[in-house]
Tab-separated table of C-alpha atoms in Angstrom:
chain	number	residue	atom	x	y	z
A	23	MET	CA	-0.800	-92.848	-187.761
A	24	ASN	CA	-1.371	-96.286	-186.190
A	25	ARG	CA	0.492	-99.462	-187.135
A	26	THR	CA	-2.299	-100.839	-189.348
A	27	SER	CA	-2.419	-97.650	-191.413
A	28	LYS	CA	1.366	-97.701	-191.820
A	29	ILE	CA	1.306	-101.290	-193.032
A	30	PHE	CA	-1.541	-100.569	-195.463
A	31	ARG	CA	0.267	-97.542	-196.853
A	32	TYR	CA	3.489	-99.526	-197.112
A	33	VAL	CA	1.725	-102.312	-199.038
A	34	LEU	CA	0.260	-99.816	-201.520
A	35	ASN	CA	3.670	-98.186	-202.058
A	36	ARG	CA	5.350	-101.543	-202.600
A	37	LEU	CA	2.671	-102.616	-205.072
A	38	ALA	CA	3.166	-99.381	-207.009
A	39	GLN	CA	6.933	-99.971	-207.044
A	40	GLY	CA	6.425	-103.555	-208.179
A	41	ILE	CA	4.678	-102.606	-211.437
A	42	PRO	CA	7.749	-101.067	-213.173
A	43	ILE	CA	9.883	-103.941	-211.837
A	44	ILE	CA	7.591	-106.514	-213.439
A	45	LEU	CA	7.507	-104.569	-216.718
A	46	ALA	CA	11.318	-104.373	-216.715
A	47	ILE	CA	11.501	-108.147	-216.203
A	48	VAL	CA	9.064	-108.659	-219.091
A	49	VAL	CA	11.182	-106.487	-221.415
A	50	LEU	CA	14.410	-108.238	-220.384
A	51	ASN	CA	12.909	-111.704	-220.872
A	52	PHE	CA	11.474	-110.670	-224.235
A	53	PHE	CA	14.867	-109.678	-225.631
A	54	LEU	CA	16.719	-112.617	-224.058
A	55	LEU	CA	14.305	-115.181	-225.488
A	56	ASN	CA	14.447	-113.589	-228.929
A	57	LEU	CA	18.249	-113.807	-228.995
A	58	ALA	CA	17.999	-117.532	-229.716
A	59	GLU	CA	17.853	-118.721	-233.309
A	60	GLY	CA	14.529	-119.781	-234.788
A	61	ASP	CA	10.916	-119.115	-233.891
A	62	ALA	CA	7.607	-120.933	-233.542
A	63	VAL	CA	7.189	-121.077	-237.328
A	64	ASP	CA	10.451	-123.028	-237.694
A	65	VAL	CA	9.255	-125.526	-235.088
A	66	LEU	CA	5.850	-125.926	-236.743
A	67	ALA	CA	7.470	-126.365	-240.153
A	68	GLY	CA	9.884	-128.950	-238.766
A	69	GLU	CA	7.059	-130.961	-237.226
A	70	ALA	CA	5.082	-130.828	-240.460
A	71	GLY	CA	8.039	-132.357	-242.290
A	72	SER	CA	8.086	-129.794	-245.068
A	73	ALA	CA	6.902	-126.259	-245.665
A	74	THR	CA	7.386	-123.847	-248.529
A	75	PRO	CA	9.064	-120.482	-247.900
A	76	GLU	CA	5.809	-118.804	-248.945
A	77	TYR	CA	3.813	-120.731	-246.336
A	78	MET	CA	6.360	-119.967	-243.614
A	79	SER	CA	6.299	-116.282	-244.567
A	80	GLU	CA	2.507	-116.350	-244.373
A	81	LEU	CA	2.645	-117.871	-240.886
A	82	ARG	CA	5.138	-115.260	-239.685
A	83	THR	CA	2.849	-112.519	-240.976
A	84	LYS	CA	-0.130	-114.145	-239.258
A	85	PHE	CA	1.698	-114.397	-235.924
A	86	GLY	CA	3.289	-110.941	-236.249
A	87	LEU	CA	6.808	-112.374	-236.311
A	88	ASP	CA	7.737	-110.536	-239.505
A	89	LYS	CA	7.795	-107.168	-237.730
A	90	PRO	CA	10.960	-105.640	-236.224
A	91	LEU	CA	11.710	-106.718	-232.655
A	92	PRO	CA	11.007	-103.290	-231.058
A	93	VAL	CA	7.609	-103.212	-232.771
A	94	GLN	CA	6.845	-106.723	-231.502
A	95	LEU	CA	7.801	-105.611	-227.993
A	96	LEU	CA	5.525	-102.556	-228.105
A	97	VAL	CA	2.623	-104.676	-229.329
A	98	TYR	CA	3.270	-107.231	-226.585
A	99	LEU	CA	3.490	-104.582	-223.832
A	100	LYS	CA	0.266	-103.007	-225.069
A	101	ASN	CA	-1.439	-106.385	-224.856
A	102	VAL	CA	0.026	-107.067	-221.395
A	103	VAL	CA	-1.369	-103.787	-220.055
A	104	SER	CA	-4.810	-104.912	-221.239
A	105	LEU	CA	-4.183	-108.329	-219.586
A	106	ASP	CA	-3.877	-110.062	-222.957
A	107	LEU	CA	-0.887	-112.419	-222.821
A	108	GLY	CA	-1.227	-113.484	-226.429
A	109	TYR	CA	-1.813	-116.817	-228.127
A	110	SER	CA	-0.044	-120.140	-227.707
A	111	PHE	CA	0.939	-121.574	-231.082
A	112	ARG	CA	1.714	-124.970	-229.584
A	113	HIS	CA	-1.532	-125.475	-227.668
A	114	ASP	CA	-3.790	-123.478	-229.997
A	115	MET	CA	-5.403	-121.498	-227.188
A	116	ALA	CA	-5.061	-118.237	-225.260
A	117	VAL	CA	-1.981	-118.061	-223.029
A	118	SER	CA	-3.936	-116.652	-220.082
A	119	LYS	CA	-6.409	-119.559	-220.127
A	120	LEU	CA	-3.620	-122.110	-220.408
A	121	ILE	CA	-1.657	-120.553	-217.538
A	122	ILE	CA	-4.741	-120.411	-215.308
A	123	ASP	CA	-5.449	-124.097	-215.989
A	124	ARG	CA	-1.888	-125.063	-215.037
A	125	PHE	CA	-1.471	-122.513	-212.230
A	126	TRP	CA	-3.704	-124.244	-209.688
A	127	PRO	CA	-1.823	-127.573	-209.762
A	128	THR	CA	1.445	-125.641	-209.398
A	129	LEU	CA	0.038	-123.520	-206.558
A	130	LEU	CA	-1.178	-126.657	-204.799
A	131	LEU	CA	2.232	-128.319	-205.122
A	132	MET	CA	4.126	-125.163	-204.086
A	133	ALA	CA	1.910	-124.408	-201.077
A	134	SER	CA	2.083	-127.958	-199.723
A	135	THR	CA	5.848	-128.103	-200.334
A	136	ILE	CA	6.542	-124.796	-198.583
A	137	PHE	CA	4.260	-125.700	-195.673
A	138	ILE	CA	5.926	-129.064	-195.051
A	139	ALA	CA	9.479	-127.836	-195.667
A	140	VAL	CA	9.201	-124.713	-193.496
A	141	THR	CA	7.197	-126.328	-190.679
A	142	PHE	CA	9.310	-129.454	-190.270
A	143	GLY	CA	12.525	-127.596	-191.116
A	144	ILE	CA	11.912	-125.189	-188.236
A	145	LEU	CA	10.998	-128.009	-185.840
A	146	LEU	CA	14.016	-130.151	-186.745
A	147	GLY	CA	16.378	-127.164	-186.649
A	148	LEU	CA	14.978	-126.174	-183.257
A	149	MET	CA	15.389	-129.708	-181.927
A	150	ALA	CA	18.960	-129.962	-183.230
A	151	ALA	CA	19.960	-126.619	-181.701
A	152	THR	CA	18.411	-127.353	-178.303
A	153	ARG	CA	19.972	-130.848	-178.256
A	154	LEU	CA	23.398	-129.692	-179.407
A	155	ASN	CA	26.118	-132.370	-179.577
A	156	THR	CA	23.688	-135.174	-178.718
A	157	TRP	CA	22.643	-138.130	-180.858
A	158	LYS	CA	19.489	-136.247	-181.879
A	159	ASP	CA	21.571	-133.354	-183.201
A	160	SER	CA	23.824	-135.768	-185.099
A	161	ALA	CA	20.902	-137.728	-186.553
A	162	ILE	CA	19.117	-134.573	-187.729
A	163	SER	CA	22.316	-133.135	-189.222
A	164	ILE	CA	23.060	-136.376	-191.107
A	165	PHE	CA	19.463	-136.562	-192.352
A	166	ALA	CA	19.617	-132.952	-193.573
A	167	LEU	CA	22.941	-133.539	-195.309
A	168	ILE	CA	21.714	-136.677	-197.100
A	169	THR	CA	18.424	-135.151	-198.274
A	170	TYR	CA	20.184	-131.955	-199.359
A	171	ALA	CA	22.692	-133.883	-201.500
A	172	THR	CA	20.315	-136.462	-203.018
A	173	PRO	CA	19.072	-135.668	-206.573
A	174	LEU	CA	15.346	-134.979	-206.777
A	175	PHE	CA	14.748	-137.263	-209.751
A	176	TRP	CA	16.283	-140.226	-207.865
A	177	VAL	CA	14.141	-139.516	-204.794
A	178	GLY	CA	11.049	-139.314	-206.993
A	179	LEU	CA	11.809	-142.592	-208.740
A	180	MET	CA	12.462	-144.353	-205.421
A	181	MET	CA	9.179	-142.979	-204.052
A	182	ILE	CA	7.332	-144.461	-207.014
A	183	VAL	CA	9.117	-147.820	-206.744
A	184	VAL	CA	8.580	-148.197	-202.985
A	185	PHE	CA	5.250	-146.521	-202.236
A	186	SER	CA	3.440	-146.938	-205.566
A	187	ILE	CA	4.688	-150.136	-207.191
A	188	TYR	CA	5.837	-152.222	-204.200
A	189	LEU	CA	3.435	-151.113	-201.442
A	190	GLY	CA	0.652	-149.760	-203.663
A	191	TRP	CA	-0.201	-146.949	-201.259
A	192	PHE	CA	-0.180	-144.038	-203.695
A	193	PRO	CA	-0.724	-143.480	-207.451
A	194	THR	CA	2.338	-143.413	-209.686
A	195	SER	CA	1.557	-140.268	-211.666
A	196	GLY	CA	-0.934	-137.569	-212.574
A	197	MET	CA	-3.008	-135.198	-210.466
A	198	GLU	CA	-6.201	-137.241	-210.262
A	199	ASN	CA	-7.856	-140.369	-211.608
A	200	ILE	CA	-9.967	-138.835	-214.372
A	201	SER	CA	-11.487	-142.160	-215.420
A	202	ALA	CA	-13.022	-142.615	-211.954
A	203	PHE	CA	-15.214	-139.486	-212.339
A	204	HIS	CA	-14.828	-138.510	-208.686
A	205	GLU	CA	-16.870	-135.579	-207.358
A	206	GLY	CA	-16.959	-133.604	-204.132
A	207	PHE	CA	-14.981	-135.041	-201.238
A	208	ASP	CA	-13.989	-138.153	-203.219
A	209	ARG	CA	-12.251	-135.965	-205.803
A	210	PHE	CA	-10.575	-133.948	-203.045
A	211	ALA	CA	-9.264	-137.150	-201.448
A	212	ASP	CA	-8.102	-138.480	-204.818
A	213	ILE	CA	-6.114	-135.304	-205.565
A	214	GLY	CA	-4.659	-135.490	-202.055
A	215	ARG	CA	-3.421	-139.054	-202.652
A	216	HIS	CA	-1.803	-138.006	-205.933
A	217	LEU	CA	-0.219	-134.994	-204.208
A	218	VAL	CA	1.577	-136.893	-201.432
A	219	LEU	CA	4.590	-138.276	-203.317
A	220	PRO	CA	5.375	-135.150	-205.426
A	221	THR	CA	5.130	-132.973	-202.322
A	222	ILE	CA	7.418	-135.177	-200.227
A	223	THR	CA	9.929	-135.454	-203.074
A	224	LEU	CA	10.093	-131.707	-203.693
A	225	SER	CA	9.982	-130.714	-200.015
A	226	LEU	CA	12.892	-132.914	-198.875
A	227	PHE	CA	15.533	-130.647	-200.429
A	228	TYR	CA	14.019	-127.473	-198.958
A	229	LEU	CA	13.363	-129.230	-195.647
A	230	ALA	CA	17.093	-129.925	-195.357
A	231	LEU	CA	17.877	-126.324	-196.273
A	232	TYR	CA	15.570	-124.838	-193.633
A	233	THR	CA	16.706	-127.351	-191.004
A	234	ARG	CA	20.356	-126.401	-191.427
A	235	MET	CA	19.514	-122.705	-191.549
A	236	MET	CA	17.293	-122.811	-188.457
A	237	ARG	CA	19.921	-124.722	-186.487
A	238	ALA	CA	22.681	-122.268	-187.450
A	239	SER	CA	20.453	-119.272	-186.732
A	240	MET	CA	19.452	-120.651	-183.321
A	241	LEU	CA	23.078	-121.252	-182.339
A	242	GLU	CA	23.979	-117.732	-183.449
A	243	GLN	CA	21.184	-116.244	-181.336
A	244	TYR	CA	22.230	-118.264	-178.278
A	245	GLY	CA	25.547	-116.405	-178.364
A	246	GLN	CA	23.972	-112.941	-178.359
A	247	ASP	CA	24.183	-110.575	-175.391
A	248	TYR	CA	20.439	-110.519	-174.776
A	249	VAL	CA	20.488	-114.284	-174.097
A	250	VAL	CA	23.320	-113.857	-171.574
A	251	THR	CA	21.329	-111.075	-169.916
A	252	ALA	CA	18.169	-113.197	-169.819
A	253	ARG	CA	20.054	-116.049	-168.167
A	254	ALA	CA	21.552	-113.644	-165.634
A	255	LYS	CA	18.033	-112.511	-164.749
A	256	GLY	CA	17.083	-116.088	-163.966
A	257	LEU	CA	14.834	-116.857	-166.945
A	258	THR	CA	14.415	-120.546	-167.710
A	259	GLU	CA	16.029	-122.002	-170.837
A	260	ARG	CA	12.584	-122.900	-172.156
A	261	ARG	CA	11.370	-119.305	-171.876
A	262	ILE	CA	14.583	-117.924	-173.376
A	263	THR	CA	14.315	-120.303	-176.320
A	264	PHE	CA	10.650	-119.977	-177.208
A	265	VAL	CA	10.021	-116.340	-176.266
A	266	HIS	CA	13.247	-114.689	-177.421
A	267	VAL	CA	15.594	-116.909	-179.451
A	268	VAL	CA	13.119	-118.607	-181.811
A	269	ARG	CA	11.535	-115.327	-182.823
A	270	ASN	CA	14.848	-113.845	-183.941
A	271	ALA	CA	16.093	-117.111	-185.444
A	272	LEU	CA	13.067	-117.237	-187.752
A	273	LEU	CA	14.088	-114.087	-189.663
A	274	PRO	CA	16.577	-115.708	-192.081
A	275	VAL	CA	14.254	-118.703	-192.532
A	276	VAL	CA	11.372	-116.427	-193.520
A	277	THR	CA	13.673	-114.576	-195.918
A	278	MET	CA	14.820	-117.787	-197.581
A	279	ALA	CA	11.243	-119.064	-197.858
A	280	GLY	CA	10.314	-115.906	-199.763
A	281	VAL	CA	13.304	-116.221	-202.079
A	282	GLN	CA	12.607	-119.892	-202.813
A	283	VAL	CA	9.075	-119.279	-204.129
A	284	GLY	CA	10.328	-118.292	-207.570
A	285	ALA	CA	12.873	-121.106	-207.579
A	286	LEU	CA	10.153	-123.650	-206.792
A	287	ILE	CA	8.558	-123.177	-210.226
A	288	GLY	CA	11.846	-123.950	-211.945
A	289	GLY	CA	12.794	-126.675	-209.481
A	290	SER	CA	9.434	-128.371	-209.871
A	291	VAL	CA	10.203	-129.249	-213.519
A	292	ILE	CA	11.998	-132.448	-212.455
A	293	VAL	CA	9.285	-133.477	-210.009
A	294	GLU	CA	6.509	-132.667	-212.475
A	295	SER	CA	8.302	-134.734	-215.123
A	296	VAL	CA	8.759	-137.752	-212.837
A	297	PHE	CA	5.169	-137.726	-211.556
A	298	ALA	CA	3.497	-136.296	-214.716
A	299	TRP	CA	2.120	-133.451	-212.605
A	300	PRO	CA	0.328	-130.913	-214.880
A	301	GLY	CA	2.021	-127.762	-213.562
A	302	LEU	CA	3.664	-124.610	-214.880
A	303	GLY	CA	7.202	-125.924	-214.530
A	304	MET	CA	6.718	-128.676	-217.089
A	305	LEU	CA	4.684	-126.331	-219.278
A	306	ALA	CA	7.551	-123.813	-219.336
A	307	PHE	CA	10.020	-126.570	-220.189
A	308	GLU	CA	7.891	-127.744	-223.122
A	309	SER	CA	7.257	-124.210	-224.407
A	310	LEU	CA	11.000	-123.487	-224.387
A	311	PHE	CA	11.734	-126.280	-226.861
A	312	ALA	CA	8.644	-125.425	-228.903
A	313	ARG	CA	9.761	-121.767	-229.111
A	314	ASP	CA	6.311	-120.788	-227.841
A	315	LEU	CA	7.559	-117.424	-226.605
A	316	ASN	CA	4.163	-115.958	-225.726
A	317	LEU	CA	3.502	-118.831	-223.339
A	318	LEU	CA	7.014	-118.708	-221.910
A	319	LEU	CA	6.811	-114.943	-221.355
A	320	GLY	CA	3.439	-115.353	-219.648
A	321	ILE	CA	4.860	-117.944	-217.246
A	322	PHE	CA	7.886	-115.747	-216.512
A	323	MET	CA	5.638	-112.759	-215.834
A	324	LEU	CA	3.473	-114.773	-213.445
A	325	SER	CA	6.620	-115.959	-211.664
A	326	SER	CA	7.844	-112.374	-211.265
A	327	VAL	CA	4.449	-111.298	-209.904
A	328	LEU	CA	4.562	-114.144	-207.369
A	329	VAL	CA	8.095	-113.245	-206.276
A	330	VAL	CA	7.208	-109.554	-205.825
A	331	ALA	CA	4.043	-110.431	-203.887
A	332	ILE	CA	5.749	-113.009	-201.647
A	333	ASN	CA	8.619	-110.635	-200.871
A	334	LEU	CA	6.050	-108.047	-199.834
A	335	VAL	CA	4.414	-110.580	-197.508
A	336	VAL	CA	7.845	-111.492	-196.095
A	337	ASP	CA	8.604	-107.835	-195.314
A	338	VAL	CA	5.283	-107.478	-193.478
A	339	ILE	CA	5.949	-110.693	-191.505
A	340	TYR	CA	9.380	-109.292	-190.642
A	341	SER	CA	7.779	-106.297	-188.946
A	342	PHE	CA	5.755	-108.623	-186.700
A	343	LEU	CA	8.665	-110.926	-185.850
A	344	ASP	CA	11.045	-108.070	-185.037
A	345	PRO	CA	9.405	-104.936	-183.523
A	346	ARG	CA	12.582	-102.956	-184.318
A	347	ILE	CA	11.751	-103.211	-188.031
A	348	GLU	CA	9.242	-100.552	-189.028
A	349	VAL	CA	7.316	-100.384	-192.302
A	350	ALA	CA	6.882	-96.903	-193.697
């Protein structure tokens, strides 16, 4: 069996293993969310100002909230298997449609954040490790420490003040200028301008994380026996670094990038709030206070699917970075 066939078989096995994991996460989230007092009917009644017990009972019957919790779970799992995530009481529309509408802005923000954070984190960590104990190493380390410790909401507000209000380079909020009715490339450019500040704000924290991790991993690899052997054989420092050390130093960075995908959805709540970005993070935050459990469960399930899929991709990348790691 060749390597491609092994990888394909491994991917299929991991996907099959991921299904019960996702279902277990759905069940756990269902019970945890239902432990809290109140439901969507209480929220709707509170917003209306007054509601009779009969009307509230009628709403609970309509939404299926009057049934025992195990029965509600079975009904929900049955709907999930048929790809029906239920109905959002707050937004008066299907959960799946609402999640799809908000997923693409979140995916755009996550992809651009991960790309910038990982790319520049690796480059800065590499530069710091190869210029150890020089002013470049000190400057990069101080920069990483400051950006790692600075609150995201403060960074976002300062970005708006400096680059939007003072300089006028970028929009203050939103994903696009709807009133301009842009189409084609103009719309693409408009979304890109709106994306710059949220991406930079969210990526700074992860950029610092990957910079510090890459630097530490590089220094650890420089102390390994294979580097000593390579130097004894007369290999140049450039070849040792870029052919041998970097490849092994990337392993923990790739692992952390996979782990951070799920955390990005939760971490993006602050950035989405500051920049009014219409993503899943803010949607989950709003649905939590509205007790819109169907919507919240749908977002959690999508997050778990993303984490399982990204971890699978990370494992496959591992096998290419380190030939000693076999997929089977």
